[in-house]
Short mmCIF file of C-alpha atoms and ligand atoms in Angstrom, two decimals:
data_model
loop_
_atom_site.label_atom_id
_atom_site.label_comp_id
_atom_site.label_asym_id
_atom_site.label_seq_id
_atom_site.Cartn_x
_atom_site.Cartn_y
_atom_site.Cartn_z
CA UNK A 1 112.16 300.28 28.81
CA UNK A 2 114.36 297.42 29.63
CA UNK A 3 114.79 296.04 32.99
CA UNK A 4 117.57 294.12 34.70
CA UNK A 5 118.06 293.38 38.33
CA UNK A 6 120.97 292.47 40.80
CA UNK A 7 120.38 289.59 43.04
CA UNK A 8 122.20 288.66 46.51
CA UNK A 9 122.71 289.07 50.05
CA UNK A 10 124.10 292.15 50.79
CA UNK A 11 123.40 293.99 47.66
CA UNK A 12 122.62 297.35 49.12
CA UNK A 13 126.71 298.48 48.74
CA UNK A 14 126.41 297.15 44.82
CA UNK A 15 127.03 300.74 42.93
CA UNK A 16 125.75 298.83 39.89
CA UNK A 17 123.02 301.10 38.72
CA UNK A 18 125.22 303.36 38.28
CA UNK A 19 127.02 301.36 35.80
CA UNK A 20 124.11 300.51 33.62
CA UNK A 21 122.65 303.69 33.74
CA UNK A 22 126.19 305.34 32.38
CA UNK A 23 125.97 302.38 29.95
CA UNK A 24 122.51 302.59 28.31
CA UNK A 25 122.87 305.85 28.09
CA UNK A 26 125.98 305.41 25.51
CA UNK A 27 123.81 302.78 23.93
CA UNK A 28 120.78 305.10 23.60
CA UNK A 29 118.56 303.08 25.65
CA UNK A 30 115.66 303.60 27.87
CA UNK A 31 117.01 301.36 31.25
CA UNK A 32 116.71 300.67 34.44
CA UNK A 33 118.56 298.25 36.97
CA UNK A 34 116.89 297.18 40.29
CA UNK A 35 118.60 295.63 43.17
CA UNK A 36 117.03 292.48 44.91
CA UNK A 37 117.82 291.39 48.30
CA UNK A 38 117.27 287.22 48.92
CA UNK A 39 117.66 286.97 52.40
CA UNK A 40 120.28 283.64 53.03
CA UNK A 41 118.28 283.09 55.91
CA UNK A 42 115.08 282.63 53.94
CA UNK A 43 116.24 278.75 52.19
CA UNK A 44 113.54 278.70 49.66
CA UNK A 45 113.52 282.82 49.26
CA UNK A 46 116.26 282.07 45.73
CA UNK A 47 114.22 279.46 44.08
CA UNK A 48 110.91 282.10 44.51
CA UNK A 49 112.57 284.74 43.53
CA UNK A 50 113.72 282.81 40.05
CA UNK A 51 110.22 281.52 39.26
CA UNK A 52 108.93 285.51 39.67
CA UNK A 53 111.96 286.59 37.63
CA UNK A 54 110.98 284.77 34.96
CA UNK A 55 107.06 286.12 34.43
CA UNK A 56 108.60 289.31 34.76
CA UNK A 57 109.91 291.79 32.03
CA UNK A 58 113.21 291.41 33.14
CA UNK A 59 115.91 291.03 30.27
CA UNK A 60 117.97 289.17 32.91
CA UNK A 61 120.19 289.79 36.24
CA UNK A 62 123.47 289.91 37.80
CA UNK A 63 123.72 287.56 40.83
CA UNK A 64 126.31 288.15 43.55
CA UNK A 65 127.31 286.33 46.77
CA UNK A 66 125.85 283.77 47.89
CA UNK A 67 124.12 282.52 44.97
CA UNK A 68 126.96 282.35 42.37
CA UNK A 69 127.17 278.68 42.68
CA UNK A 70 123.88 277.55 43.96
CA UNK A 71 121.95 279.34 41.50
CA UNK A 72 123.27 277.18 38.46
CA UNK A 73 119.96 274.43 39.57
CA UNK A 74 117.16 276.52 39.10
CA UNK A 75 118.22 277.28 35.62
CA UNK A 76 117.67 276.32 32.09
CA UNK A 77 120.59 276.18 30.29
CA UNK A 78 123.96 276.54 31.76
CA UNK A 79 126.42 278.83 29.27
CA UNK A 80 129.80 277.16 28.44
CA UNK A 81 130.93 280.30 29.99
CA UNK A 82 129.68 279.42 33.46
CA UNK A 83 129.61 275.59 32.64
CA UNK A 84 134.06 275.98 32.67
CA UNK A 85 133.94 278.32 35.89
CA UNK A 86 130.84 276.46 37.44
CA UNK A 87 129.56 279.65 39.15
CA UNK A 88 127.10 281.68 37.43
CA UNK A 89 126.87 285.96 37.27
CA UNK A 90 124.91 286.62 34.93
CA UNK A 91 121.53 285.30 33.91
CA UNK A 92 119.57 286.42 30.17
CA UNK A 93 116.04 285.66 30.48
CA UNK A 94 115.17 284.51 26.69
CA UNK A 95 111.17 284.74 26.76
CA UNK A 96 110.83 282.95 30.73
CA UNK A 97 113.78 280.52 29.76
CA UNK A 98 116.90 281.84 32.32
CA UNK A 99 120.18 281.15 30.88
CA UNK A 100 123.35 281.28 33.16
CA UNK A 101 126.46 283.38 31.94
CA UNK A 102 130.21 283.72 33.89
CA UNK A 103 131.44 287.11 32.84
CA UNK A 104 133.22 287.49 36.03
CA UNK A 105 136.28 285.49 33.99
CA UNK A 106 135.75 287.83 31.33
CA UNK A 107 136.27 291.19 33.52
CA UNK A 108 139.21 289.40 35.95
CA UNK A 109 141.27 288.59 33.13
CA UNK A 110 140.59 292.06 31.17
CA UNK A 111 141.41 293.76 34.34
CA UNK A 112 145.01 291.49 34.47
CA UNK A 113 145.79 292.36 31.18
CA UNK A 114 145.07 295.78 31.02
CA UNK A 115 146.70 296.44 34.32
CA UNK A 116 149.64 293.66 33.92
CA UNK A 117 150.22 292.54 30.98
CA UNK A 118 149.79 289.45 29.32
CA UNK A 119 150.37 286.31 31.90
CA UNK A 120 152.97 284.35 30.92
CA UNK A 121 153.54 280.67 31.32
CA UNK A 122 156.50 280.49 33.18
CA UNK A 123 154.35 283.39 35.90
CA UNK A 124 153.72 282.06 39.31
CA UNK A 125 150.21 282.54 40.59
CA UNK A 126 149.03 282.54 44.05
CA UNK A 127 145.15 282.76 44.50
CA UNK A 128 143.36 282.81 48.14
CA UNK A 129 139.70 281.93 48.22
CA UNK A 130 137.88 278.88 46.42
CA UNK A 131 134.19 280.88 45.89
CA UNK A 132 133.16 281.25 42.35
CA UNK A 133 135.36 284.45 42.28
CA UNK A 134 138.17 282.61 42.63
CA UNK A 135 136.87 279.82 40.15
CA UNK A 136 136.43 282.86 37.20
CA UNK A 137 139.58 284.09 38.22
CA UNK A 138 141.10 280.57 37.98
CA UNK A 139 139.03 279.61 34.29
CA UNK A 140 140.93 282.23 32.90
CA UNK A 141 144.17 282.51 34.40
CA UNK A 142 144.48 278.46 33.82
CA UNK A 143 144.70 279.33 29.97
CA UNK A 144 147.78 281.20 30.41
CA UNK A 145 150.00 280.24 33.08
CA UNK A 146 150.40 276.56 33.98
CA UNK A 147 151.79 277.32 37.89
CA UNK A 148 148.74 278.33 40.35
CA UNK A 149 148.54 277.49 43.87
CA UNK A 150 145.40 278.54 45.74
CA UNK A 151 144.79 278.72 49.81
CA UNK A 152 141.16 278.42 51.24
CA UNK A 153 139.97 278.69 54.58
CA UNK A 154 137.96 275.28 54.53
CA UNK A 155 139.36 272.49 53.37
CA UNK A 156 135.91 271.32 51.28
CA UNK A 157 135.88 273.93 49.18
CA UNK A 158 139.34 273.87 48.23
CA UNK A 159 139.20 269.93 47.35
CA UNK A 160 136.24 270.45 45.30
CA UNK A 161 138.11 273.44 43.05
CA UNK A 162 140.98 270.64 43.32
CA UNK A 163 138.85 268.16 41.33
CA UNK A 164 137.19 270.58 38.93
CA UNK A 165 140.33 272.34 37.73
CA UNK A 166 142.72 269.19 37.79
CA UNK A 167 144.33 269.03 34.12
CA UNK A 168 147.49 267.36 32.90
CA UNK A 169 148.95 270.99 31.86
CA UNK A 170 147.79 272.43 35.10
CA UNK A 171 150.05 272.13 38.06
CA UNK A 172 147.29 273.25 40.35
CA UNK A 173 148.65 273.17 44.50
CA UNK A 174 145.38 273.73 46.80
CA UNK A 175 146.05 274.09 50.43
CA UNK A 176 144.33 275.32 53.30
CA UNK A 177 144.48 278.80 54.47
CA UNK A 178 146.49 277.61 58.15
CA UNK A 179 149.05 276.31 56.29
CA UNK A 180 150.39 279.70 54.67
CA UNK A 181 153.54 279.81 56.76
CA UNK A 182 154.52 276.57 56.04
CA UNK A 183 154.64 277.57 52.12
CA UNK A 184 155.73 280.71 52.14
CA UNK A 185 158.05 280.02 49.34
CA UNK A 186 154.72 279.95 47.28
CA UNK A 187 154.12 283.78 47.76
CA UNK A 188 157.99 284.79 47.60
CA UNK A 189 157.80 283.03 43.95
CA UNK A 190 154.67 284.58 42.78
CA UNK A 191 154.63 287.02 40.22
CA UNK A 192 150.96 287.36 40.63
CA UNK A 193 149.03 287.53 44.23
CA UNK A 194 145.66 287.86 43.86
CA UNK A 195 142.57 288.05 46.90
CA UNK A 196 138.92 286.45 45.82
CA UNK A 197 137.94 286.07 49.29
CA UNK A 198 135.56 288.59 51.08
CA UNK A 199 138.17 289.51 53.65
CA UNK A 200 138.49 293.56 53.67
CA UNK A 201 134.96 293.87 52.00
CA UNK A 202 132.95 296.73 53.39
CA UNK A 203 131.84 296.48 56.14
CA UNK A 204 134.79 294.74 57.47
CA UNK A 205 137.11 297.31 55.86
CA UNK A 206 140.12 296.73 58.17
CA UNK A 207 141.15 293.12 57.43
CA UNK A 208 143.57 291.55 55.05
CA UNK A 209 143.94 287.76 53.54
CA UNK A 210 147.61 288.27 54.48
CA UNK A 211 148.63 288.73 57.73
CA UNK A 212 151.24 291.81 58.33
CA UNK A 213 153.67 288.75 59.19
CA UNK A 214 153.63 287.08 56.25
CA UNK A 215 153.68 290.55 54.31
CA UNK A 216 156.58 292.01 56.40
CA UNK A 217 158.49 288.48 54.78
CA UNK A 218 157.35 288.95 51.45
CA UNK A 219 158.57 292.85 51.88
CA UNK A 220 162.02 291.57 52.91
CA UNK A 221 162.39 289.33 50.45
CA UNK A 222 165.22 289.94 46.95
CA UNK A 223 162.80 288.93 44.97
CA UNK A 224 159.93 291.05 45.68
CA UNK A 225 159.92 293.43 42.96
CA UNK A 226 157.52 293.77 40.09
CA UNK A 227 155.30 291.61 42.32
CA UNK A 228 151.88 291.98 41.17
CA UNK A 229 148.48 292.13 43.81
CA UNK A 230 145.21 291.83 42.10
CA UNK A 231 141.86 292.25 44.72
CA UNK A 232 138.54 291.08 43.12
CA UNK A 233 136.90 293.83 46.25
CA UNK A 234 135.82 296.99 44.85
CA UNK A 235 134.29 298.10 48.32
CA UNK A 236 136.27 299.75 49.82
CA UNK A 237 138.38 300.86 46.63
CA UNK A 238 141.25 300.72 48.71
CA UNK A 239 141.27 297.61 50.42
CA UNK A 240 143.39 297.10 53.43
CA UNK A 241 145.08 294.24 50.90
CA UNK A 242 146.32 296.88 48.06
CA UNK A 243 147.01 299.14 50.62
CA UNK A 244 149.37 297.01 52.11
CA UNK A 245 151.19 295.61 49.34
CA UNK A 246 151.70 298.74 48.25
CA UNK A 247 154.53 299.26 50.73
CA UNK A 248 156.35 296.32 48.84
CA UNK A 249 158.77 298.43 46.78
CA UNK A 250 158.41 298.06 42.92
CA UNK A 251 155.11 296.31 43.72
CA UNK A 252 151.94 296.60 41.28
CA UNK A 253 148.36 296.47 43.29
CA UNK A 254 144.82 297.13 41.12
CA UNK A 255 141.25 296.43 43.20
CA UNK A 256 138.34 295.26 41.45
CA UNK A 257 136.35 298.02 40.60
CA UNK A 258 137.60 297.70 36.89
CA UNK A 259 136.50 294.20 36.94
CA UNK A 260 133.16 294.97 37.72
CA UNK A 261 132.87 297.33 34.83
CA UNK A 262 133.91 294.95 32.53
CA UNK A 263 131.74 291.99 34.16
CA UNK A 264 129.47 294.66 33.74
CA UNK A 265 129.99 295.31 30.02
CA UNK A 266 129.72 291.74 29.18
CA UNK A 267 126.13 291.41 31.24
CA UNK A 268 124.89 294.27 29.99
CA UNK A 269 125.57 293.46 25.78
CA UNK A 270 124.30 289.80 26.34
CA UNK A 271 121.06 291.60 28.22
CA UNK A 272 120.35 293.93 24.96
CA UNK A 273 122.28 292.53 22.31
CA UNK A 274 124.27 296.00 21.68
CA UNK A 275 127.65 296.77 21.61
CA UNK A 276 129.02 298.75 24.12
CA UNK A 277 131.55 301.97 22.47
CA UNK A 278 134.59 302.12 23.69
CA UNK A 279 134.60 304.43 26.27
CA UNK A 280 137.08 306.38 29.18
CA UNK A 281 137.18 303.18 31.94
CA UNK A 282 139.13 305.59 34.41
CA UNK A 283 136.25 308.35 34.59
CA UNK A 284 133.58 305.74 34.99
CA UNK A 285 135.72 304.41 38.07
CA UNK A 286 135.87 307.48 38.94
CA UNK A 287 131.89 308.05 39.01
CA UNK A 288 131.60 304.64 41.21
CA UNK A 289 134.34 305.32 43.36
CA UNK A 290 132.69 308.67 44.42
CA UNK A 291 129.37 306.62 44.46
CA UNK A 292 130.95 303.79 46.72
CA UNK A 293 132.44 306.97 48.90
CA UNK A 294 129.79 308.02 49.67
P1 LIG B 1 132.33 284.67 45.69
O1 LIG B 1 131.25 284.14 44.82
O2 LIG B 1 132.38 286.16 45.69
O3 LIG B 1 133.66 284.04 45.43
P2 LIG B 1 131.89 282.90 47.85
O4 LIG B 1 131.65 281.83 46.85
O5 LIG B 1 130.95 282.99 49.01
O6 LIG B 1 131.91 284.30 47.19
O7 LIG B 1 133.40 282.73 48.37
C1 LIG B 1 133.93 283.54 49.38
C2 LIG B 1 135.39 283.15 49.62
O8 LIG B 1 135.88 283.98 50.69
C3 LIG B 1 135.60 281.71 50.06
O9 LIG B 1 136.84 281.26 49.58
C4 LIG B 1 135.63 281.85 51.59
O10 LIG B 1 136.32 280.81 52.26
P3 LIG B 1 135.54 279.45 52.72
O11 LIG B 1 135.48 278.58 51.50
O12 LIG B 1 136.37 278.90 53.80
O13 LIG B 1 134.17 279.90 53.20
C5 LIG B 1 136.40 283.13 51.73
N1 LIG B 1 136.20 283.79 53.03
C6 LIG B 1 135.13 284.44 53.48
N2 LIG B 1 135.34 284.93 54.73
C7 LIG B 1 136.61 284.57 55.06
C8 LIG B 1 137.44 284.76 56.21
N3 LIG B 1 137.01 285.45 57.27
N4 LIG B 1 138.69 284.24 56.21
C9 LIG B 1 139.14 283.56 55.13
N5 LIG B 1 138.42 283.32 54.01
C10 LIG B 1 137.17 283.82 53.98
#
């Protein structure tokens, strides 16, 4: 039987078992996936955890929030994958050695596509949040479309995505969350809007990165159709975020649920070496939005 786990703080929402458990069985394999709460609280409860992670079976394990980014020390090897996104998701355990993996980028960008379109150079992105969500998000998007401008609560976080991300074909605008209002013009121009914070996650269901406001402008505004809104929250489904951009006539809104099945996907063939079949994505978000629902 092989084993993965899910590491974080919360991690008793993640519907991930679910996921593998659909998965291994359309890859014929005997599989189980275990959720692992670090307590944050606990400051030497990660680097424990790691060293026991690697005596045990496991063929590796998603990590979640908090540890996206502080995880990368305790490891062996650092993936080009995470190295370019400098968060880590996934980890492969190769015989005790941990390797570090970003398929967040991978399942952010297939859930754009898929949803979207191809991005185009000339598309305007606006991304809020400067976690390692936004950093996948930012890996990929940076390929395609050379306009991005990002807003982040602090001011630290934002200067160090600032540095990391700063290319000559890049036009890369970071600014802090208070200053919204003052560039406006940034989210009337964007083609793209897309949430990584953790505002709206469950259980803080009600709240939204963009005030009513702002969105009331962006609603009143000629240029507001075709508008795309991408949240990387898949609990609740329906975040307070798609639901209100929604009212934007002609507007496009997806949630993240499809990016955690691909994230998924990618985890889950580096963990066993198989190939995942193509399957129906819309009945398996189906299955986990029932599961998330309770
Ligand atoms: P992840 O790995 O999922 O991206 P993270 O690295 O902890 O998680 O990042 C969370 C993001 O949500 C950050 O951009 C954070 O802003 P700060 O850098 O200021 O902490 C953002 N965030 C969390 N709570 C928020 C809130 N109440 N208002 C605005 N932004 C918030």
């Amino acid at each position: 039987m092989k084993i993965s786990g899910l590491i974080g703080d919360p991690v008793e929402h993640s519907v991930s078992p679910i996921l593998f458990k659909e998965l291994s069985e359309l890859c014929h394999i005997e599989y189980s996936h275990v959720k692992i709460r670090i307590p944050k609280e606990n400051g030497r409860a990660l680097n424990r955890a790691i060293s026991a992670m690697r005596g045990l079976n496991f063929v590796g394990f998603n990590v979640t929030l908090p540890y996206k980014i502080e995880i990368m020390k305790y490891l062996d090897e650092i993936d080009q994958s995470a190295r370019s996104v400098g968060a880590v998701n996934t980890v492969v355990n190769k015989d005790g050695r941990l390797i570090g993996y970003n398929t967040d980028e991978y399942g952010a960008i297939s859930t754009i596509e898929q949803n979207f379109g191809k991005i185009r150079t000339s598309d305007n992105v606006v991304i809020f949040g400067a976690g390692g969500a936004s950093r996948a998000v930012l890996s990929g998007l940076q390929k395609s479309t050379k306009n991005i401008t990002v807003f982040n609560r602090s001011k630290r976080r934002l200067e160090i995505l600032q540095k990391d991300f700063s290319s000559s074909e890049l036009i890369l605008d970071c600014f802090s969350l208070s200053e919204l209002e003052q560039h406006l013009d940034r989210l009337l121009d964007a083609d793209l809007i897309i949430n990584t914070t953790s505002v709206g996650m469950h259980p803080d269901d009600g709240g939204s990165i963009i005030p009513s406001h702002i969105l009331s402008k962006i609603m009143l505004a000629n240029n507001s159709k075709g508008k795309k809104f991408f949240d990387v929250v898949f609990n609740p489904v329906d975040t307070e975020f798609l639901k209100q951009s929604r009212k934007i006539s002609g507007a496009k809104a997806v949630g993240g649920l499809q990016m955690m099945i691909y994230q998924g996907i990618k985890a889950f063939e580096l963990w066993t070496g198989k190939k995942v079949p193509d399957f129906n994505i819309h009945k398996m978000e189906i299955k986990l939005e029932r599961a998330i629902n309770g």
